[in-house]
Coordinates of C-alpha atoms in Angstrom, one line a residue:
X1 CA -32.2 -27.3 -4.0
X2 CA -30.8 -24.9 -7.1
X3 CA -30.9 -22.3 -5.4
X4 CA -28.7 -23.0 -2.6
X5 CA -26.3 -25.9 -4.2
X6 CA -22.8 -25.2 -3.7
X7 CA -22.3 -27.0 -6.6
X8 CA -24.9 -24.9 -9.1
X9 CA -22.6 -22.9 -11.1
X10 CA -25.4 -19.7 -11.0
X11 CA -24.4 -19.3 -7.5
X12 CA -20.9 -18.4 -8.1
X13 CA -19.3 -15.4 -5.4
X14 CA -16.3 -13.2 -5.7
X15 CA -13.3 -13.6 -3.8
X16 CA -13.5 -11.8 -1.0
X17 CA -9.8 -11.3 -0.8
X18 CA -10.6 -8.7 -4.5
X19 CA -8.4 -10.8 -6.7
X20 CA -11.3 -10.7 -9.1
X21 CA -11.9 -14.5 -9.6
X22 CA -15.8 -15.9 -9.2
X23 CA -15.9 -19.0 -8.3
X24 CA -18.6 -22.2 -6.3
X25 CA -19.1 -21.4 -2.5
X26 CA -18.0 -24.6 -1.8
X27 CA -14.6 -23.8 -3.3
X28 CA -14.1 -20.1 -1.5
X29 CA -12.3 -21.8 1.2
X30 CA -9.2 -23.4 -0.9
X31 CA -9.2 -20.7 -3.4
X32 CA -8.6 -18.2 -0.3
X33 CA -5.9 -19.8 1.0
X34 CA -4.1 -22.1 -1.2
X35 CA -4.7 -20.3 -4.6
X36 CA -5.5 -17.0 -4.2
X37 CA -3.1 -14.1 -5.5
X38 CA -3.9 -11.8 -2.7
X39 CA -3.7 -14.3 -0.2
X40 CA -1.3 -13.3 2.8
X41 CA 1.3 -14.9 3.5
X42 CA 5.0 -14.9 4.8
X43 CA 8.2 -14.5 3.5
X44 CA 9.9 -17.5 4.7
X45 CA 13.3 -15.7 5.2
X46 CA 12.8 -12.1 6.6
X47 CA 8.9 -13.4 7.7
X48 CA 7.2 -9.7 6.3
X49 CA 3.7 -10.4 5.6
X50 CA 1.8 -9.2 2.3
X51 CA -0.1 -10.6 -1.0
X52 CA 1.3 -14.2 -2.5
X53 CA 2.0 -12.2 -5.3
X54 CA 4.4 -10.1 -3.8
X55 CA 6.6 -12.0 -2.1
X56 CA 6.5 -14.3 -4.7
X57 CA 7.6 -11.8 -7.1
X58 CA 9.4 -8.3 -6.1
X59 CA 9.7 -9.1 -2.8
X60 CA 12.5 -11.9 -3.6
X61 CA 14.8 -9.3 -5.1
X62 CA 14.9 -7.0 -2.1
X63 CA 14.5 -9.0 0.4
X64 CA 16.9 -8.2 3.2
X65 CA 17.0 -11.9 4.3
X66 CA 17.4 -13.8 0.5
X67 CA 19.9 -16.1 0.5
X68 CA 22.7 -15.2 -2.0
X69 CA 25.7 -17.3 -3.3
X70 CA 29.0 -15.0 -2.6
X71 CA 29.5 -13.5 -5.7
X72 CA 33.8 -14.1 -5.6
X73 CA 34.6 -17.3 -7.9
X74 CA 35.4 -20.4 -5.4
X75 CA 33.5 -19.3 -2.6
X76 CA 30.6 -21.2 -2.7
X77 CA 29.3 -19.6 0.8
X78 CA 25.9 -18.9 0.9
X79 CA 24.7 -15.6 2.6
X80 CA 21.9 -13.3 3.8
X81 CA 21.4 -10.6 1.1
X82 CA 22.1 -7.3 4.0
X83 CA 25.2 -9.4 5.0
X84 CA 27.2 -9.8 1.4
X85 CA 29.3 -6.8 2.0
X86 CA 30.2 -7.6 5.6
X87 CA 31.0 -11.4 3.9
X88 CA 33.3 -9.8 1.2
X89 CA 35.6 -8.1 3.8
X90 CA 36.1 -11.7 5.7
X91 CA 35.9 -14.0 2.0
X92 CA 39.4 -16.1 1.2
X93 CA 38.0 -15.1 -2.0
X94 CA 37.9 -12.1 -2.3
X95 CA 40.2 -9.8 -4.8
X96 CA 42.3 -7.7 -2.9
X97 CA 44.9 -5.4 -4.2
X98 CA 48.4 -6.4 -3.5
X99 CA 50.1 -4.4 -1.2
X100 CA 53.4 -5.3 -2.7
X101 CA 52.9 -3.8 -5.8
X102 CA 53.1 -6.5 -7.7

């Protein structure tokens, strides 16, 4: 029975995903896809696929998609990160020179 217990800690396996963790066969399947680092899943604004770790880290700060508060005081508006600029030209906030000259 040793000698094919999940449970028996001598009968640990890598993850086959080659994040480097060893761990009970009878705990592969959560580490693979809830814990994993290299796991793959989505980025739940601009949907790209890659490692957990990535779009849980770098990914964020370019993603085309991130939502982004308008950077003019008072605003408020809350806007995909590829569609600030086209936001500022439209924003009640937004600084504008005066054409006045005063």
């Amino acid at each position: 029975h040793r000698t094919v217990c999940p449970h028996e800690m001598v009968n640990l396996v890598m993850c086959s995903n080659g994040c480097g963790f060893e761990l009970k066969q009878h705990e592969l399947h959560i580490h693979l896809h809830n814990i994993c680092p290299k796991r793959i899943i989505s980025c739940v604004y601009c949907h790209k696929e890659d490692e957990y770790q990535i779009i849980n880290g770098d990914h964020n700060d370019e993603c085309p998609d991130y939502p982004l508060p308008c950077p003019n005081n008072g605003c408020g508006e809350i806007t995909k990160r590829h569609l600030i600029t086209q936001h500022k030209t439209v924003c009640p906030h937004e600084m504008v020179m005066c054409s006045s000259e005063c």
